[in-house]
PDB file of C-alpha atoms in Angstrom:
ATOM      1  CA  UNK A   1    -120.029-214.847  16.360  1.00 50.00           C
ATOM      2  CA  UNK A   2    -119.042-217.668  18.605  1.00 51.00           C
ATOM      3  CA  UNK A   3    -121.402-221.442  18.515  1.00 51.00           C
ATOM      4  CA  UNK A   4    -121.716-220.469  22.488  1.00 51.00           C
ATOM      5  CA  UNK A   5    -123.003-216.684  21.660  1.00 54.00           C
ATOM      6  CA  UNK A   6    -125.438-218.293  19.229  1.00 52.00           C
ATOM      7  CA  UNK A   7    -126.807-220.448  21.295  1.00 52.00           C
ATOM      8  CA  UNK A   8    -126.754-217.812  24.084  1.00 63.00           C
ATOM      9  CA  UNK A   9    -129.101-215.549  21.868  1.00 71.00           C
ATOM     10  CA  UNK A  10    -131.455-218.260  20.919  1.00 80.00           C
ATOM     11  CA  UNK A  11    -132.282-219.086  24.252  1.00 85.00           C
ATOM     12  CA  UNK A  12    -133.357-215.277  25.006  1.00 86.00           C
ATOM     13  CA  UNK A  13    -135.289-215.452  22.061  1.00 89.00           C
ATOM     14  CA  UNK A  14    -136.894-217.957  23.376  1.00 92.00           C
ATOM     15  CA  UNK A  15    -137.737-216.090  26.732  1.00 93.00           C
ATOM     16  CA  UNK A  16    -138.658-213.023  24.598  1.00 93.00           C
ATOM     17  CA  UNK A  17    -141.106-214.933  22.610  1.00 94.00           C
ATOM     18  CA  UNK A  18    -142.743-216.611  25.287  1.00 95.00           C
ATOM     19  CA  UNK A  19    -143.201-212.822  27.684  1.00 96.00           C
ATOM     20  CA  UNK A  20    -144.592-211.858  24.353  1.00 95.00           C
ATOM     21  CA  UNK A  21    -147.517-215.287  24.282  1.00 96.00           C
ATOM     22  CA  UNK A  22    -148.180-214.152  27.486  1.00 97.00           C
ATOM     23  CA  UNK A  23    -148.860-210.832  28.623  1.00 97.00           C
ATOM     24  CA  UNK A  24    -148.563-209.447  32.002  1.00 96.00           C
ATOM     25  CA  UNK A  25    -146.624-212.409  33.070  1.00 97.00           C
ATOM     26  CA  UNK A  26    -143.096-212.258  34.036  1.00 97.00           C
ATOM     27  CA  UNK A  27    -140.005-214.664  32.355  1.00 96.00           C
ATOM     28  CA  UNK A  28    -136.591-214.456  33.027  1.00 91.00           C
ATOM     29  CA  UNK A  29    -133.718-213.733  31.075  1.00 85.00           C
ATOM     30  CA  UNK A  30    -130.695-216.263  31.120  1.00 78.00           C
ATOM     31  CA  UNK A  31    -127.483-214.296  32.387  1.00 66.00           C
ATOM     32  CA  UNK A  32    -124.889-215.270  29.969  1.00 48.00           C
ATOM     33  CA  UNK A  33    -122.749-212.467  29.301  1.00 48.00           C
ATOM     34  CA  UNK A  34    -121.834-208.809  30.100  1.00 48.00           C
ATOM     35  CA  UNK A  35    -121.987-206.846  26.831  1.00 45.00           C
ATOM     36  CA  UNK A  36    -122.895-203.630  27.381  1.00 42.00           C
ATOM     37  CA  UNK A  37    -121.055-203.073  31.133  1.00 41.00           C
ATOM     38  CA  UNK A  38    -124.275-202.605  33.609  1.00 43.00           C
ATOM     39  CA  UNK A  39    -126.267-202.943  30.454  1.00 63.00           C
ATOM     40  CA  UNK A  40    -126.212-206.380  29.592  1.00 69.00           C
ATOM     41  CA  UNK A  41    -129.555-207.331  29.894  1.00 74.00           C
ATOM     42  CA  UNK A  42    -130.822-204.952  27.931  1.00 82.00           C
ATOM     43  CA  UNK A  43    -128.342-205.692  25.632  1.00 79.00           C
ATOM     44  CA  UNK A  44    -129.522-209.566  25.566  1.00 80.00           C
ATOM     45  CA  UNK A  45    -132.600-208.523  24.329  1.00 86.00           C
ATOM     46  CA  UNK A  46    -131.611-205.936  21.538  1.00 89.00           C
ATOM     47  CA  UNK A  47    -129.433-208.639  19.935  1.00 86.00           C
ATOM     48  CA  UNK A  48    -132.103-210.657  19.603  1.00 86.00           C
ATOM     49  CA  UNK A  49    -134.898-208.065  18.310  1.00 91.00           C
ATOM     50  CA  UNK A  50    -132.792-205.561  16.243  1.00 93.00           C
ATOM     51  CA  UNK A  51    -130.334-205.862  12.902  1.00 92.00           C
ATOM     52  CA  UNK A  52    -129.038-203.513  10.314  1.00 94.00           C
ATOM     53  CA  UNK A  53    -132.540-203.595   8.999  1.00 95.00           C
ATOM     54  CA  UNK A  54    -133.930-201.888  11.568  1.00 97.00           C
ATOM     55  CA  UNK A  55    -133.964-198.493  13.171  1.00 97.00           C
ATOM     56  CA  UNK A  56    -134.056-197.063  17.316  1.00 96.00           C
ATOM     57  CA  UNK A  57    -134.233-193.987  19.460  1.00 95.00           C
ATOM     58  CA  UNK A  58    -133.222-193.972  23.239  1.00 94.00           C
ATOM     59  CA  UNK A  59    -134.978-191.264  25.198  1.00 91.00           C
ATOM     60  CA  UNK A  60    -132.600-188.858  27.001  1.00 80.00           C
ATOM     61  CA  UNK A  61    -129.053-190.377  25.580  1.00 76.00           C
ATOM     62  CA  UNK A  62    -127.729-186.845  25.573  1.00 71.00           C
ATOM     63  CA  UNK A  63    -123.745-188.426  25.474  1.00 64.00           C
ATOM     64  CA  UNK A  64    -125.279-190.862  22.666  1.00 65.00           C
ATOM     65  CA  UNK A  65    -122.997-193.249  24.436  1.00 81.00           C
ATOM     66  CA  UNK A  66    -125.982-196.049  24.527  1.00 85.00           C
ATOM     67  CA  UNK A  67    -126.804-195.128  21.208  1.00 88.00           C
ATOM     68  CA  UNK A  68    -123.235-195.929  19.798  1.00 88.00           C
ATOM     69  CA  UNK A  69    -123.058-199.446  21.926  1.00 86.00           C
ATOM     70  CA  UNK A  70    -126.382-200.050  20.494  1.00 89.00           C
ATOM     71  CA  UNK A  71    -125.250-199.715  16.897  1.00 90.00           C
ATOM     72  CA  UNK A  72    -122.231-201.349  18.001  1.00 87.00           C
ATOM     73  CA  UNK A  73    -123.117-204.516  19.286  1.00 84.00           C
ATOM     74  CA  UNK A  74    -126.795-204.530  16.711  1.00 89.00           C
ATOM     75  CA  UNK A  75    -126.096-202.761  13.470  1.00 93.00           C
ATOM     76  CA  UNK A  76    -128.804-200.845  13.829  1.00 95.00           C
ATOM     77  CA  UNK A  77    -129.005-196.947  13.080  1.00 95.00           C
ATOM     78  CA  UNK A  78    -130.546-194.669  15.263  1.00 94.00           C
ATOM     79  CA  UNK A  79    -133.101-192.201  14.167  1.00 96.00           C
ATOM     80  CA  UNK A  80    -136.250-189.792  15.545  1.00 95.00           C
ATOM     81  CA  UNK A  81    -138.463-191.167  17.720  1.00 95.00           C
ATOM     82  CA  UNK A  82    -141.358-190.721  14.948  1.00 96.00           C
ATOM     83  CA  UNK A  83    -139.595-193.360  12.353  1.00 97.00           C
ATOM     84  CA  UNK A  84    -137.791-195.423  15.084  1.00 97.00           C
ATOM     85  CA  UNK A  85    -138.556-199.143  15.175  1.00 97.00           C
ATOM     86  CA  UNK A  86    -138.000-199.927  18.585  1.00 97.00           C
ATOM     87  CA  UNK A  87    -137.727-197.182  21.173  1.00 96.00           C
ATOM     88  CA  UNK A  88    -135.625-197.437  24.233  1.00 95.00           C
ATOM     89  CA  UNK A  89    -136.777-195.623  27.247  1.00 94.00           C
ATOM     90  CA  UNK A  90    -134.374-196.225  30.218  1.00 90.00           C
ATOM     91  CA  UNK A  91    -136.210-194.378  33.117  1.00 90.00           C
ATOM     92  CA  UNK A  92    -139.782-195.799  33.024  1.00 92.00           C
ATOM     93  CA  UNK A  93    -141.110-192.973  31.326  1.00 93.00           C
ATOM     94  CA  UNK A  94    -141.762-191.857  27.487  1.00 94.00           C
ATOM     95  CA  UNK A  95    -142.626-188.553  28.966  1.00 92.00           C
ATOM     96  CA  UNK A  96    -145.921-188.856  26.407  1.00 90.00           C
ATOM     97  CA  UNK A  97    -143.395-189.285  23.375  1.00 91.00           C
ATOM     98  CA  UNK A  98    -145.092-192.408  22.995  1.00 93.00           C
ATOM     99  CA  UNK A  99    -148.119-189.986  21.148  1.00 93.00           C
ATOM    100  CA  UNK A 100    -145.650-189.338  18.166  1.00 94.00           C
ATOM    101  CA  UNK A 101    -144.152-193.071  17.928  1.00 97.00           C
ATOM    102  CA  UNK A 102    -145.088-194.862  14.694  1.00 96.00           C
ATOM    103  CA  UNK A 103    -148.103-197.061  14.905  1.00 97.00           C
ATOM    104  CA  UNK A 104    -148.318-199.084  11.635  1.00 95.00           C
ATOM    105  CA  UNK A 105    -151.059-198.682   8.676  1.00 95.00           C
ATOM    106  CA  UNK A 106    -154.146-200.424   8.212  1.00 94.00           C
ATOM    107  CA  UNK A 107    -151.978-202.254   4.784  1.00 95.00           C
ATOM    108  CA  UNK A 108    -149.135-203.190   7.667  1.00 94.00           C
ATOM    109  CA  UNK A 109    -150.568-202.819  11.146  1.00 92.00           C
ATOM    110  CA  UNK A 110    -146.979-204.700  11.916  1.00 91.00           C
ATOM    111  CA  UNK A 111    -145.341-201.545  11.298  1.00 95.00           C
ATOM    112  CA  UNK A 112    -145.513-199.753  14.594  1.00 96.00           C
ATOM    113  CA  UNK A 113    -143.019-199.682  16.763  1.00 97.00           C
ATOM    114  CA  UNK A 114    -141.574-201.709  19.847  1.00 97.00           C
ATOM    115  CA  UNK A 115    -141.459-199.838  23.112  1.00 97.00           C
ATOM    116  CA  UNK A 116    -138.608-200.996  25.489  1.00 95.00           C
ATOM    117  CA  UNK A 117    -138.919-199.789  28.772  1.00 95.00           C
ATOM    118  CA  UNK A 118    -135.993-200.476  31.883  1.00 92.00           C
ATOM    119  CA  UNK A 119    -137.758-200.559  35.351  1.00 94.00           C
ATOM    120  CA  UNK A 120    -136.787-201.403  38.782  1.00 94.00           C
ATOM    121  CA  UNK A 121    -139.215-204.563  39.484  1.00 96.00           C
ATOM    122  CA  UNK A 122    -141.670-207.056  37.556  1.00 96.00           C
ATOM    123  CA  UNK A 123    -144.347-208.864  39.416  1.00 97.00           C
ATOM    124  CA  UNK A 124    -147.168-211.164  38.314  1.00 95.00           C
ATOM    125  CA  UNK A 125    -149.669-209.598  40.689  1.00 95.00           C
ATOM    126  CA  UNK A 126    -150.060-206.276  42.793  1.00 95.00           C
ATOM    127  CA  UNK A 127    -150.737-203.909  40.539  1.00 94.00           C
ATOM    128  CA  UNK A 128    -154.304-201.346  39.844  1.00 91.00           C
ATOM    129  CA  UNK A 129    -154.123-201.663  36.239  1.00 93.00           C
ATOM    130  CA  UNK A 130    -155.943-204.505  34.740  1.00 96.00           C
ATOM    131  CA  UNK A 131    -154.426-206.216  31.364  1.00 97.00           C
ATOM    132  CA  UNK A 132    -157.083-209.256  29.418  1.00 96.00           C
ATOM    133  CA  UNK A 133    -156.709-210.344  25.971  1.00 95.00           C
ATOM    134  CA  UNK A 134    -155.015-212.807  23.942  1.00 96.00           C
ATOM    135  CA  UNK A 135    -152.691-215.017  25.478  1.00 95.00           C
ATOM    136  CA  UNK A 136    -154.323-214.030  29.283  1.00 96.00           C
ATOM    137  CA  UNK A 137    -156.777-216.223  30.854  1.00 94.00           C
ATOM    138  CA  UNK A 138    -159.189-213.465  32.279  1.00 94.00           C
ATOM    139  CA  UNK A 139    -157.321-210.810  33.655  1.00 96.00           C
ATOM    140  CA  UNK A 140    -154.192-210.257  35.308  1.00 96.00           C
ATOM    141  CA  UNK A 141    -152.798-207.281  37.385  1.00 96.00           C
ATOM    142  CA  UNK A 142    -148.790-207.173  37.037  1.00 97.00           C
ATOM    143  CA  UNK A 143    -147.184-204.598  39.287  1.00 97.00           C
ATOM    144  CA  UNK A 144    -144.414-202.791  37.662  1.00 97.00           C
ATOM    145  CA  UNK A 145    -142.002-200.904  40.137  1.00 97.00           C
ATOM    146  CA  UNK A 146    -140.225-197.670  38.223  1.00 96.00           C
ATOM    147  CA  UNK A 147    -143.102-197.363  35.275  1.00 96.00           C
ATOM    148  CA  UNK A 148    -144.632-193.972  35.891  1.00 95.00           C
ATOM    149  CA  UNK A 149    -148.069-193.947  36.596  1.00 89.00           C
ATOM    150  CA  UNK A 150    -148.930-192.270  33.024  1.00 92.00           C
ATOM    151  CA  UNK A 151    -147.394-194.622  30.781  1.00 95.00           C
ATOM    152  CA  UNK A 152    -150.408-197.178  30.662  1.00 95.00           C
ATOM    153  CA  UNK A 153    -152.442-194.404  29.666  1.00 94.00           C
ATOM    154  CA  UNK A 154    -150.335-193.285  26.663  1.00 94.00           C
ATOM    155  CA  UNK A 155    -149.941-197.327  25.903  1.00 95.00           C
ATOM    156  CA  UNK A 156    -153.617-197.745  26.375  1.00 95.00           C
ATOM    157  CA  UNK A 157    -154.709-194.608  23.954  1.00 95.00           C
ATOM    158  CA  UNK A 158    -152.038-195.658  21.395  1.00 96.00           C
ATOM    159  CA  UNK A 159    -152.965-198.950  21.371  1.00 96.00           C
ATOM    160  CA  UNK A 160    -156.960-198.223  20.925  1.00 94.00           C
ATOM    161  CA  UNK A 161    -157.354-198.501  17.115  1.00 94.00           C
ATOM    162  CA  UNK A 162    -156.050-202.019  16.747  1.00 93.00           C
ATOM    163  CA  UNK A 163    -154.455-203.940  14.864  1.00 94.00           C
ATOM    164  CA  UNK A 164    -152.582-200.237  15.055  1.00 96.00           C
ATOM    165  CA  UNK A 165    -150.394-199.892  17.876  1.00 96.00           C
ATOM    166  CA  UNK A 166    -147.323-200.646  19.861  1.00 97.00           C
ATOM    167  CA  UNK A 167    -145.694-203.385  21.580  1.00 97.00           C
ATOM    168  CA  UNK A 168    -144.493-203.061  24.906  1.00 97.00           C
ATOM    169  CA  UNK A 169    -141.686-205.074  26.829  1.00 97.00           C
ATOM    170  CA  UNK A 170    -140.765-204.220  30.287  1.00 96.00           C
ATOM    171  CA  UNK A 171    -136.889-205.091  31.898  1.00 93.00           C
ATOM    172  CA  UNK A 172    -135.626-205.068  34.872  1.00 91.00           C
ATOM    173  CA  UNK A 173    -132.547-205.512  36.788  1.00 84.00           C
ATOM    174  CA  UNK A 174    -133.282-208.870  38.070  1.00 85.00           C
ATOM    175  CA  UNK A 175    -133.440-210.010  34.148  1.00 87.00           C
ATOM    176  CA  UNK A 176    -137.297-210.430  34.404  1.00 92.00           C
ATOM    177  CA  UNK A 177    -139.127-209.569  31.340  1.00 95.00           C
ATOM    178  CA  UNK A 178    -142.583-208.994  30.812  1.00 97.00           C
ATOM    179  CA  UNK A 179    -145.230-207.796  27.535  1.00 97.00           C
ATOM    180  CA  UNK A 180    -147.650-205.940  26.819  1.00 97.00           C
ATOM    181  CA  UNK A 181    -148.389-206.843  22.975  1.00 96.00           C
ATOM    182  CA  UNK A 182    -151.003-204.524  20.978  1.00 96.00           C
ATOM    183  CA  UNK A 183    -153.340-206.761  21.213  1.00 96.00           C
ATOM    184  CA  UNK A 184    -153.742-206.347  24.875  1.00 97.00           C
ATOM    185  CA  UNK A 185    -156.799-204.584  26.266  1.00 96.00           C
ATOM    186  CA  UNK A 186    -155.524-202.131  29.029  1.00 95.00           C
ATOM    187  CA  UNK A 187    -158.205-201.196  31.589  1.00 91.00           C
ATOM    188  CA  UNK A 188    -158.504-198.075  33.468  1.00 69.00           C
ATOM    189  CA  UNK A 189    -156.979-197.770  36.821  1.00 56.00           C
TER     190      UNK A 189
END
């Protein structure tokens, strides 16, 4: 790995880190390199968040061709959505597979998995579904063009026995990045 690529990756880190201190708000992703063809955000944030160590499942990648750039460019080994580590859903939709998607143990609440949805369009403000918890002050409503409407109902019923749960980052194409840690209390809409 080249000193630029490095660097490159640490600074996404950074971004990634900082979406994930503060929920519902939107950061944006440095544009350094291509890697994955129109995938290269994506692929910004995998590097950073996945190794050999780890294992992931893309929804719907019936020519597996994500799944072998994945691997590729990461290490890491796919596997069912039920072991996965971080889980890739490209359409803004789990389809309710989140139900089946590990959710840690009460010995490592940790262990759950990281949801990784692509959407069409982060914004701070505009949306019905209201997100307060750590790292919010109050409450925030982020809009999230290309999430169907279900998903923050599966996140929200996952995510009601914590520390158990899942960790949810958001993409899209403009390179904004947004969280929605465990730890966030998701209100009805």
């Amino acid at each position: 790995m080249q000193t630029d690529d490095i660097i490159n990756d640490h600074t996404t880190f950074r971004v990634l880190m900082r979406a994930m201190s503060n929920p519902g708000r939107v950061f944006r992703l440095p544009r350094h390199r291509d890697v994955l063809g129109q995938r290269g955000l994506l692929a910004e944030v995998l590097r950073c968040l996945m190794d050999h160590e780890v294992t992931f499942f893309v929804l719907d990648d019936k020519s597996n061709g994500l799944s072998q750039e994945i691997y590729r460019y990461t290490g890491s080994n796919p596997a069912d959505l039920e072991t996965a580590d971080f889980l890739i859903f490209l359409e803004g939709t789990s389809r309710g597979a989140l139900s089946g998607a590990k959710r840690g143990t009460p010995e490592y609440p940790d262990g759950g998995a990281t949801v990784v949805y692509r959407v069409e369009k982060l914004a701070e403000m505009g949306g019905e579904v209201e997100l307060r918890g750590p790292g919010i002050d109050g409450t925030v409503r982020p809009l999230i063009v290309g999430l169907a409407g279900t998903e923050f109902g599966v996140l929200r019923e996952v995510n009601a026995e914590f520390p158990l749960g899942l960790d949810a980052l958001f993409l899209d194409s403009d390179g904004g990045i947004m969280s929605i840690p465990r730890s966030t209390r998701i209100g009805a809409n």
